[in-house]
Coordinates of N, CA and C and ligand atoms in Angstrom, one line a residue:
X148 N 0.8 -1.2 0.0 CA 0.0 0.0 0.0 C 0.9 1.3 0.0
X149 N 0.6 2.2 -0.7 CA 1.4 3.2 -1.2 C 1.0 4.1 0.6
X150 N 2.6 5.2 0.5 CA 2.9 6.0 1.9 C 1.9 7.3 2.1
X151 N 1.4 7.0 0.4 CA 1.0 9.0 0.7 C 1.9 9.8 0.7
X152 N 3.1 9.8 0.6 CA 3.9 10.5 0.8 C 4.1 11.2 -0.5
X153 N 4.5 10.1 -1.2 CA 4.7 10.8 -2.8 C 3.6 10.6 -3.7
X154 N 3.9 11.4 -4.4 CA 2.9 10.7 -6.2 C 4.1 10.5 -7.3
X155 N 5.5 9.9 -6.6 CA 5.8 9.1 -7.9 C 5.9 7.8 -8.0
X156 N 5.5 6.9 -6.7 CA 5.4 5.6 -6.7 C 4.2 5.5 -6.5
X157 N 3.5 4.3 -7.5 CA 2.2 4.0 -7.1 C 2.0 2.9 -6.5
X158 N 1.1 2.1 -6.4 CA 0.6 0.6 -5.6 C 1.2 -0.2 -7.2
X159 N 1.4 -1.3 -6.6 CA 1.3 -2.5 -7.8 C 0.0 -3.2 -8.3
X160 N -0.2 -2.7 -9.4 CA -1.7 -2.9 -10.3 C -2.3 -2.0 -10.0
X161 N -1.9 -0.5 -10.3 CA -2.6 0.4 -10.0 C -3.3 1.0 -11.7
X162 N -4.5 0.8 -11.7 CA -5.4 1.1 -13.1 C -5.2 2.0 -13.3
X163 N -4.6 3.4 -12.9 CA -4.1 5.0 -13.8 C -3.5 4.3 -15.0
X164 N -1.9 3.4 -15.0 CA -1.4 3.2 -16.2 C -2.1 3.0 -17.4
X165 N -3.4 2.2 -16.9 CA -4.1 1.7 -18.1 C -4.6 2.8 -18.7
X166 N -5.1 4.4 -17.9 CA -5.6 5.4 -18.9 C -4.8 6.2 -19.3
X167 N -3.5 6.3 -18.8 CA -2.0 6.9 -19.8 C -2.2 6.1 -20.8
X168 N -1.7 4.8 -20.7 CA -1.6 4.2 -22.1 C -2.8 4.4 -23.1
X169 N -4.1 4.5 -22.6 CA -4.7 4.6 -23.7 C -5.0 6.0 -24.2
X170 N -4.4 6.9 -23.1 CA -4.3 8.6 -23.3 C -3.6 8.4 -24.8
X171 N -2.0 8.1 -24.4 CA -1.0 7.7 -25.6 C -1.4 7.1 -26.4
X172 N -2.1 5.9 -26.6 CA -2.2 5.0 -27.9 C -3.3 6.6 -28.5
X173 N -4.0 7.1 -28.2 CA -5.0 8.0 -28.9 C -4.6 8.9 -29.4
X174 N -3.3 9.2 -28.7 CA -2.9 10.6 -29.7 C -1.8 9.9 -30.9
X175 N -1.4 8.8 -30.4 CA -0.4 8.1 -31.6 C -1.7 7.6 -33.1
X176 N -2.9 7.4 -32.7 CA -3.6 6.7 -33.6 C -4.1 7.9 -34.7
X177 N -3.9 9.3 -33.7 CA -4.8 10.7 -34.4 C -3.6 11.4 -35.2
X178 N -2.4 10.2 -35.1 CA -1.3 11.3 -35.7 C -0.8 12.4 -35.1
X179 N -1.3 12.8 -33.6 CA -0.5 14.0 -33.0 C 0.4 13.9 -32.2
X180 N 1.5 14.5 -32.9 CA 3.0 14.3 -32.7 C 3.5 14.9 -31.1
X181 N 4.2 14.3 -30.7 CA 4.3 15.3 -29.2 C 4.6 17.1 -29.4
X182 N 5.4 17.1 -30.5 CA 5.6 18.9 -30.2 C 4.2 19.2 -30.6
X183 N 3.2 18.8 -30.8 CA 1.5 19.1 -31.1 C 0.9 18.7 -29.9
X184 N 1.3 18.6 -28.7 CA 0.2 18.6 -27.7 C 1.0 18.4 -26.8
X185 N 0.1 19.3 -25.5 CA 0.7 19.3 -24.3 C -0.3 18.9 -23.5
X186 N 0.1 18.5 -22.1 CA -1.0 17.9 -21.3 C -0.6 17.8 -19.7
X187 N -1.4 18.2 -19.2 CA -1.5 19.3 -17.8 C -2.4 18.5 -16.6
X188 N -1.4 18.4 -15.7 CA -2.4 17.8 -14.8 C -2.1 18.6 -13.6
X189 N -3.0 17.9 -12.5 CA -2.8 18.5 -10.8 C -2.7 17.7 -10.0
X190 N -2.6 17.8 -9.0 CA -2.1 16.3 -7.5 C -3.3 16.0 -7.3
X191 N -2.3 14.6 -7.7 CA -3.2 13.4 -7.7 C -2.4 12.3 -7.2
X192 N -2.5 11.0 -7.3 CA -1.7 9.3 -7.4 C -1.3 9.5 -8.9
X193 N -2.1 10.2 -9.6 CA -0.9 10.1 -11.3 C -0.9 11.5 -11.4
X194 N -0.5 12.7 -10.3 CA -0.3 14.0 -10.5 C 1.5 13.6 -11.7
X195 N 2.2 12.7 -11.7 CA 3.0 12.8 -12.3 C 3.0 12.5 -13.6
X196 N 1.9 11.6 -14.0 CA 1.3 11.3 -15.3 C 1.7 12.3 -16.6
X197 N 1.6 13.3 -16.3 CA 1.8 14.2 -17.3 C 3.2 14.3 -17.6
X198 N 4.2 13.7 -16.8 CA 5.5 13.2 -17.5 C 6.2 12.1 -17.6
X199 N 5.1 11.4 -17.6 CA 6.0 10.0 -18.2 C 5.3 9.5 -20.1
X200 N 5.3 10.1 -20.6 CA 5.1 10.2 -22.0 C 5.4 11.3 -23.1
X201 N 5.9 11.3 -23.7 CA 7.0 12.3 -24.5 C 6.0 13.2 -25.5
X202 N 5.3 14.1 -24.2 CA 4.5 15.2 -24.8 C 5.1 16.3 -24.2
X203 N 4.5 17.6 -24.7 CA 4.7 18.8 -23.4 C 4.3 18.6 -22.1
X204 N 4.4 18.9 -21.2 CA 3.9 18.7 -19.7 C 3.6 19.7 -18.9
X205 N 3.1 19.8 -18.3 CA 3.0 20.5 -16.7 C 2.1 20.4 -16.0
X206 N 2.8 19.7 -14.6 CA 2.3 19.2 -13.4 C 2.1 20.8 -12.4
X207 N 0.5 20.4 -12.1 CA 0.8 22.2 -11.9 C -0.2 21.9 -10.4
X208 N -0.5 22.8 -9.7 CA -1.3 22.4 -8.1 C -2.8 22.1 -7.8
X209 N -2.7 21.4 -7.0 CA -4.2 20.7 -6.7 C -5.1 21.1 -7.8
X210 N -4.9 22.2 -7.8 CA -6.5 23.0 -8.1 C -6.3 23.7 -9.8
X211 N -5.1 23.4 -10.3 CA -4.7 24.3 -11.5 C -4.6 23.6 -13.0
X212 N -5.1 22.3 -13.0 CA -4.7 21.9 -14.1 C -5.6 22.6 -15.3
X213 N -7.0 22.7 -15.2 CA -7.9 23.5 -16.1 C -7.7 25.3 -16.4
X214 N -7.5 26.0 -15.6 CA -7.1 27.0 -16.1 C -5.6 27.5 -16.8
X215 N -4.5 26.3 -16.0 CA -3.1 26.5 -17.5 C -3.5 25.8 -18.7
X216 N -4.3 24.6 -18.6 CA -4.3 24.0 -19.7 C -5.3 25.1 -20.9
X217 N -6.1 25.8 -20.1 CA -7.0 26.9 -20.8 C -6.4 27.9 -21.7
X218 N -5.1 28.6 -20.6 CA -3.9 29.7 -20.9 C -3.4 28.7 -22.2
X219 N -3.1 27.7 -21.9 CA -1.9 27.0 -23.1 C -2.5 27.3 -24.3
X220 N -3.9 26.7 -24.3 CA -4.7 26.9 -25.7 C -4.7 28.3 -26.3
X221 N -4.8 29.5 -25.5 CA -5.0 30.5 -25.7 C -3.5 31.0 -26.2
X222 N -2.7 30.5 -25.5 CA -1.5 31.2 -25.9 C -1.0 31.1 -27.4
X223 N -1.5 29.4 -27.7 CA -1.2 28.7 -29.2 C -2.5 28.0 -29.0
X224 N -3.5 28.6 -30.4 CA -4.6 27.7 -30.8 C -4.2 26.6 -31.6
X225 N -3.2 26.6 -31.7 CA -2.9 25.3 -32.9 C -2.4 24.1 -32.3
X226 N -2.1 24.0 -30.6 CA -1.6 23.1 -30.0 C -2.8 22.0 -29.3
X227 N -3.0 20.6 -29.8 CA -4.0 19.7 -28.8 C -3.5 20.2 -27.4
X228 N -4.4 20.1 -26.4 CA -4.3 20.6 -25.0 C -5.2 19.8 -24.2
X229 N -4.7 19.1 -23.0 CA -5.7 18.3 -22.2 C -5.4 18.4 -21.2
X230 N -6.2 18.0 -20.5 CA -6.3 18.3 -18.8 C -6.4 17.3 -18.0
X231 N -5.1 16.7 -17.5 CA -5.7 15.4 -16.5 C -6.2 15.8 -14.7
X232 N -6.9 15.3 -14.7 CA -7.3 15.4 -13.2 C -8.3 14.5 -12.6
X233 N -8.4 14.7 -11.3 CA -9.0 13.8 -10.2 C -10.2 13.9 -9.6
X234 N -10.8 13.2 -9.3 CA -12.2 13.2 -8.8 C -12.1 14.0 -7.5
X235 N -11.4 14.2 -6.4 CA -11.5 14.7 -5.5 C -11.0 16.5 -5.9
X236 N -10.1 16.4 -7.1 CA -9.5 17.7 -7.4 C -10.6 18.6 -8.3
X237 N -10.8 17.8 -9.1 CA -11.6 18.4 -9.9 C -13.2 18.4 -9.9
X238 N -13.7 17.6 -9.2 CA -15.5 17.8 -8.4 C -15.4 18.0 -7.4
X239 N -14.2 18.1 -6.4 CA -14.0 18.6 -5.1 C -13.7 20.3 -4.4
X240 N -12.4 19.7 -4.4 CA -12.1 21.0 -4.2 C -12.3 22.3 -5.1
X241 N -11.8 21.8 -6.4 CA -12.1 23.1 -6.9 C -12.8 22.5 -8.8
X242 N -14.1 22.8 -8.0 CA -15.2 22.2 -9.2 C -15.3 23.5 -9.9
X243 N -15.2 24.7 -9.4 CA -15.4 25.6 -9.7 C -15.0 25.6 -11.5
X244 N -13.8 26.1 -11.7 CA -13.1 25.6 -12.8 C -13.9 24.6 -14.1
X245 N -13.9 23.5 -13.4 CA -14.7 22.7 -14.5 C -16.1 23.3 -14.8
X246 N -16.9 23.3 -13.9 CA -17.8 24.0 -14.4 C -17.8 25.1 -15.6
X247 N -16.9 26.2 -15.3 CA -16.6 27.5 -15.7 C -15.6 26.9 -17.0
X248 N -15.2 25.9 -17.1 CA -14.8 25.8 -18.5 C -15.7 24.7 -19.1
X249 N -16.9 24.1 -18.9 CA -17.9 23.7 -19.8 C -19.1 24.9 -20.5
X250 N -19.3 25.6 -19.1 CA -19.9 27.2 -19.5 C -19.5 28.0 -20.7
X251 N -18.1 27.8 -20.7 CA -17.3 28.9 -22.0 C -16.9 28.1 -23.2
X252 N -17.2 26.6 -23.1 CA -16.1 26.2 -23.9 C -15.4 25.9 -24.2
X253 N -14.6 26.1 -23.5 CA -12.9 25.9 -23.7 C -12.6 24.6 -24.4
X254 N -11.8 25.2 -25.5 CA -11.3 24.2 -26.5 C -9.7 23.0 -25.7
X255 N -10.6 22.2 -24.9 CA -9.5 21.6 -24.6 C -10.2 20.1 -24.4
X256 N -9.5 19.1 -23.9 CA -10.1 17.5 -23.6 C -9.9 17.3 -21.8
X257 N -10.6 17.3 -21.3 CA -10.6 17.1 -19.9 C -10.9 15.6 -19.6
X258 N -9.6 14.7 -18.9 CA -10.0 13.3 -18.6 C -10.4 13.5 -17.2
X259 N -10.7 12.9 -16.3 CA -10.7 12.5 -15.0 C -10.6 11.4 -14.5
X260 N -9.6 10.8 -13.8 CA -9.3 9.8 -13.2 C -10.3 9.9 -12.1
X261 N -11.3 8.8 -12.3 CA -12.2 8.8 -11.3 C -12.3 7.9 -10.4
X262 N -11.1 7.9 -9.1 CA -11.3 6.5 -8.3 C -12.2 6.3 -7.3
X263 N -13.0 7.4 -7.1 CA -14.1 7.5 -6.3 C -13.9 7.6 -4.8
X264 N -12.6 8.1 -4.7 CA -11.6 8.6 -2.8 C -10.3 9.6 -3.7
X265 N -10.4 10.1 -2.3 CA -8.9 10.9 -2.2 C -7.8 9.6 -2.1
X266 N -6.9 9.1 -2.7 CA -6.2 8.2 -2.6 C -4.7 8.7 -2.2
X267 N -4.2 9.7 -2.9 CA -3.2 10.0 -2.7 C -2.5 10.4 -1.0
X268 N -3.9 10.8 -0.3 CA -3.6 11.3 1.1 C -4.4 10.0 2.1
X269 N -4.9 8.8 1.0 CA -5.0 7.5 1.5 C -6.0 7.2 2.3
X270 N -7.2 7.9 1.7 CA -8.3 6.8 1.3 C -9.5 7.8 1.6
X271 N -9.8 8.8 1.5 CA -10.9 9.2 2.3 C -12.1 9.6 1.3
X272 N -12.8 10.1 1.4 CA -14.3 9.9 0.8 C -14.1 11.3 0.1
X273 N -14.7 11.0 -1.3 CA -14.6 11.6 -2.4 C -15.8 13.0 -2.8
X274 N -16.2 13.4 -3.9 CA -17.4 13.7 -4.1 C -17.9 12.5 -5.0
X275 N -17.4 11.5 -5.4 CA -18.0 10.7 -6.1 C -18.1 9.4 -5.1
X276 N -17.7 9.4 -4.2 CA -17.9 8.1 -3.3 C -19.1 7.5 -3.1
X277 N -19.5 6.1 -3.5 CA -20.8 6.0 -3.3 C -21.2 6.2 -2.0
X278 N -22.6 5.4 -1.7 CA -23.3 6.4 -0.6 C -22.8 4.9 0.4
X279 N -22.9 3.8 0.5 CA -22.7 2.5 0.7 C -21.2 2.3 1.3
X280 N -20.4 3.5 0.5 CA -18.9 2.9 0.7 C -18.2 2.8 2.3
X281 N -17.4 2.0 2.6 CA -16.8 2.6 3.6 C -15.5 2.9 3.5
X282 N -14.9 4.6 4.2 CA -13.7 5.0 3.5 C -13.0 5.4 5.1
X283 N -11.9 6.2 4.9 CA -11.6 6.8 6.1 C -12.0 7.8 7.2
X284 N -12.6 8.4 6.2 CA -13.4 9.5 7.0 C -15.3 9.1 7.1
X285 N -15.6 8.1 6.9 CA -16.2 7.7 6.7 C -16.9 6.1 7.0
X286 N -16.3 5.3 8.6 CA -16.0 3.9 8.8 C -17.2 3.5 8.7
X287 N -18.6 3.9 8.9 CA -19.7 3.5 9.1 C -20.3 3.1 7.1
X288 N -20.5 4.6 6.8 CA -21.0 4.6 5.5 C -21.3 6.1 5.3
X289 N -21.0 6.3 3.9 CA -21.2 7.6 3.7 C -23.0 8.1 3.7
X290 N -23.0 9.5 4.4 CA -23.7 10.0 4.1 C -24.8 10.6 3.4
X291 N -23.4 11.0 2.4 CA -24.5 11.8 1.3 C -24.5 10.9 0.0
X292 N -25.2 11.5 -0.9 CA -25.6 10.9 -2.2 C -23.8 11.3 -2.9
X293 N -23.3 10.3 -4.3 CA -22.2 11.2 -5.0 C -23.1 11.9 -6.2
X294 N -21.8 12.8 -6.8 CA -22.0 13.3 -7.3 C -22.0 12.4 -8.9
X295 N -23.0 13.8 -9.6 CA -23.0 12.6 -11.3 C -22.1 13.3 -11.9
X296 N -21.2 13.8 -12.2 CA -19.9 14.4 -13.2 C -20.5 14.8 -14.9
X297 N -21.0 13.4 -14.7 CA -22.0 13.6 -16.5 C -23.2 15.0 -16.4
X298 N -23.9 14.4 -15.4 CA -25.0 15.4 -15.0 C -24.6 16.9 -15.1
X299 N -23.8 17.1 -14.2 CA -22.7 18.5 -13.7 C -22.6 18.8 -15.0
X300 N -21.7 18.4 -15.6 CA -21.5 19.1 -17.1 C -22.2 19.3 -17.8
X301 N -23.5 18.6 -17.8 CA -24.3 19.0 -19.1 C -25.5 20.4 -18.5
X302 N -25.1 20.4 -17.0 CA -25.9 21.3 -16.7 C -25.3 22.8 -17.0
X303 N -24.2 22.7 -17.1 CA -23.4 23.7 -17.2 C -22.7 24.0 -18.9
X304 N -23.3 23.4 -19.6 CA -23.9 23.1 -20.9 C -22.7 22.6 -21.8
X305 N -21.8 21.4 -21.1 CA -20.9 20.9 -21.6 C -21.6 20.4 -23.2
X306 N -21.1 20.0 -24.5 CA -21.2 19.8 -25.6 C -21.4 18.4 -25.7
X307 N -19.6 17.8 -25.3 CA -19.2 16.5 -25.0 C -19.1 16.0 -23.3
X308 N -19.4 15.3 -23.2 CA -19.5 14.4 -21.5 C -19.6 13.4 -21.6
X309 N -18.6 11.9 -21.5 CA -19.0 11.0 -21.8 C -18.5 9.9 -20.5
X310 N -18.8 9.2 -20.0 CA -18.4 8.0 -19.1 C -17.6 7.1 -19.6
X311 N -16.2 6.8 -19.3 CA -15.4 5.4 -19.5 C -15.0 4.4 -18.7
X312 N -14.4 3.5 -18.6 CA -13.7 2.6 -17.5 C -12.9 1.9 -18.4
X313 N -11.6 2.3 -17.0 CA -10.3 1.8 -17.6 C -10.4 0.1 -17.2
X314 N -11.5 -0.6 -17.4 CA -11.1 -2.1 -17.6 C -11.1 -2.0 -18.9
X315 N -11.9 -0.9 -19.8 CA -12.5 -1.6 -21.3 C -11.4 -0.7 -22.2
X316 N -10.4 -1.6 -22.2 CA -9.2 -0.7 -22.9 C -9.4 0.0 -24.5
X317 N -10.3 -1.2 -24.9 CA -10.3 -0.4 -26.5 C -11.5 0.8 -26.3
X318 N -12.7 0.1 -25.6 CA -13.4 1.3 -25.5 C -12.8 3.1 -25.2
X319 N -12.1 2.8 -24.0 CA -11.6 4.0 -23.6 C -10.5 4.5 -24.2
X320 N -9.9 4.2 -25.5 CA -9.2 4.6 -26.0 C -10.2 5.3 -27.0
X321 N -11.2 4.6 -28.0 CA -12.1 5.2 -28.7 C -12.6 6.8 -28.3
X322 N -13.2 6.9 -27.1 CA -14.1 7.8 -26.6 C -12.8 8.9 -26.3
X323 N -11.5 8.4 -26.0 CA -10.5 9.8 -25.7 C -10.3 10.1 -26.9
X324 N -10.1 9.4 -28.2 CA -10.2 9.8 -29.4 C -11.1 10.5 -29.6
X325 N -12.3 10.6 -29.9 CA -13.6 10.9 -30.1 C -13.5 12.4 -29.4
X326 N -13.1 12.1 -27.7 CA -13.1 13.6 -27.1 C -11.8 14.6 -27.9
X327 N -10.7 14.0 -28.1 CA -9.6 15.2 -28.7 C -10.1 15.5 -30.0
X328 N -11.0 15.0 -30.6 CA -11.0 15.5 -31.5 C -12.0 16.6 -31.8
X329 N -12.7 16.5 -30.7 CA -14.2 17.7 -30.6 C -13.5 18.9 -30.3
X330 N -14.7 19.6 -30.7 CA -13.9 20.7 -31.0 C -14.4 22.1 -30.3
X331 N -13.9 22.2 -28.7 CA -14.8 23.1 -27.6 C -14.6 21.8 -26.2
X332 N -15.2 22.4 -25.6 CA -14.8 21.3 -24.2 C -15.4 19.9 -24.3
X333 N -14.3 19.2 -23.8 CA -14.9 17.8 -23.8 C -14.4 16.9 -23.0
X334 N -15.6 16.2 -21.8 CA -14.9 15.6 -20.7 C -15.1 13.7 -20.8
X335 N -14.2 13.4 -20.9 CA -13.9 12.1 -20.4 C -14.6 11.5 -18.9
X336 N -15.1 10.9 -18.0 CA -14.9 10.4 -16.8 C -14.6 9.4 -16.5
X337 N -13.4 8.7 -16.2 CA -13.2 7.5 -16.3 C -13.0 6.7 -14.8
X338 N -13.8 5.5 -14.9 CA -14.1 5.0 -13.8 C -12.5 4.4 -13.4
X339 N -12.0 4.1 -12.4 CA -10.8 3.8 -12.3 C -10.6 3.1 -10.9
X340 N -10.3 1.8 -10.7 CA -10.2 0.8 -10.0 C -8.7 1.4 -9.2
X341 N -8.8 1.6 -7.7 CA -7.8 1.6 -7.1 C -7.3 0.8 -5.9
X342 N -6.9 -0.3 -6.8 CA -6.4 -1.7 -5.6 C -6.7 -1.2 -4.2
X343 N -5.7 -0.3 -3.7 CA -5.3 0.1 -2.7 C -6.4 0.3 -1.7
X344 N -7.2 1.4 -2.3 CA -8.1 2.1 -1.4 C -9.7 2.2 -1.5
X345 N -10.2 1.4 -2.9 CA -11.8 1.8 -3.4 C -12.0 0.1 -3.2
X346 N -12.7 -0.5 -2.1 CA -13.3 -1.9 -2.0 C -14.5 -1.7 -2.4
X347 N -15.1 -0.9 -3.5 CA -16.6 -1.3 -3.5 C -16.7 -1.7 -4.7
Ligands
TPP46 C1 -4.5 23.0 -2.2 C2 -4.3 21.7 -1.7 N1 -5.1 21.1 -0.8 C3 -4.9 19.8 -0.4 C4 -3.8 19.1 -0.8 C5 -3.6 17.7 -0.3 N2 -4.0 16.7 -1.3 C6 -3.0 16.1 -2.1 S1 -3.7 14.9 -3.0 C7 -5.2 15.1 -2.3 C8 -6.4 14.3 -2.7 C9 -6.3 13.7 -4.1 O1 -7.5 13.0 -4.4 P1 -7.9 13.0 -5.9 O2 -8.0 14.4 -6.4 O3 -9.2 12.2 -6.0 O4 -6.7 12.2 -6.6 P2 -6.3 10.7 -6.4 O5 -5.1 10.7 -5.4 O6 -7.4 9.9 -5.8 O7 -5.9 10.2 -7.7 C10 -5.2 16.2 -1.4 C11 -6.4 16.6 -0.6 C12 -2.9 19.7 -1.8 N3 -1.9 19.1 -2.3 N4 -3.2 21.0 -2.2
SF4_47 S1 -5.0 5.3 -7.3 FE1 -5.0 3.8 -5.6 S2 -3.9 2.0 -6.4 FE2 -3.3 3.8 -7.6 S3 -1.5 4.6 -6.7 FE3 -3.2 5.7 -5.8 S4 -3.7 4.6 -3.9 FE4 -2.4 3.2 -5.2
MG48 MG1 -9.4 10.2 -6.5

């Protein structure tokens, strides 16, 4: 079981690899060459993700991966631009942001690793945690209802919002294709099994 300490070692069989790799097989299958895209994440268990594949990068804080990856596009519209982030980072703390970039637009691809807990700081209850689970902060059963991510976005009049899970490898390579190629915001949510800390 991973320390918490860092986000450069993960658990052994930890399911993020499986949505890098099929992040990368998507952009290798669309033809976009790494100096054509950069991709931006924030702390997470794969807050490092964004550099272990021979794209542009930057690993930027909890709460910042949607507004640089916004800047990036703006700075050069000719560049693919995506946004990795986390269920606790991105419906959590600061949902704000995603919202406010389905509201406008923004020409970028937003994935979400969706493990359904805070994992990185080891184990505690999410906005997506079901109601059933038991987590850290949480030993009995959670409380409240989670949140729908799909829902959220379309209320905030996302274009694209689509649901994946990294068991279904070819699937979720399809639909991240499908998302970089849209053209205005478009979010991925990808269900994501985390040995470690999600027993439901
Ligand atoms: C501003 C800020 N608040 C809190 C933290 C502590 N922190 C680091 S990772 C994390 C939770 C991560 O959970 P999630 O976003 O779901 O990513 P996961 O580790 O599950 O992939 C928190 C609260 C931080 N690094 N920065
Ligand atoms: S997501 Fe879960 S399994 Fe993966 S590194 Fe984090 S704690 Fe470990
Ligand atoms: Mg999480």
């Amino acid at each position: 079981m991973r320390s918490g300490l860092t986000n450069i070692q993960r658990c052994p069989g930890c399911w993020d690899t499986l949505i890098i790799m099929a992040i990368k097989n998507a952009f290798k299958e669309l033809g976009i060459e790494s100096h054509q895209r950069v991709v931006v994440s924030g702390v997470g268990c794969a807050g490092k993700a964004s550099q272990y594949i021979d794209w542009y990068a930057a690993e930027t804080l909890h709460w910042r991966a949607i507004p640089f990856a916004v800047w990036t596009k703006m700075a050069n519209p000719e560049l693919t631009v995506m946004a990795m982030w986390w269920d606790g980072d991105g419906y959590g703390i600061w949902l704000g942001h995603f919202l406010h970039a389905c509201k406008r637009d923004d020409d970028i691809t937003y994935i979400v690793f969706n493990n359904e807990n805070y994992a990185l700081t080891t184990g505690q209850s999410s906005p997506t945690t079901p109601v059933w689970a038991k987590t850290k902060t949480a030993p009995n059963w959670n409380t409240s209802l989670p949140m729908d991510p799909i829902a959220l976005a379309l209320t905030a009049w996302a274009k694209f919002a689509r649901k994946a899970d990294s068991a279904k490898f070819a699937e979720l390579k399809e639909i991240i294709k499908e998302a970089i190629q849209h053209k205005g915001f478009s979010l991925v949510d990808v269900t994501q099994a985390c040995p470690s800390f999600k027993r439901w």
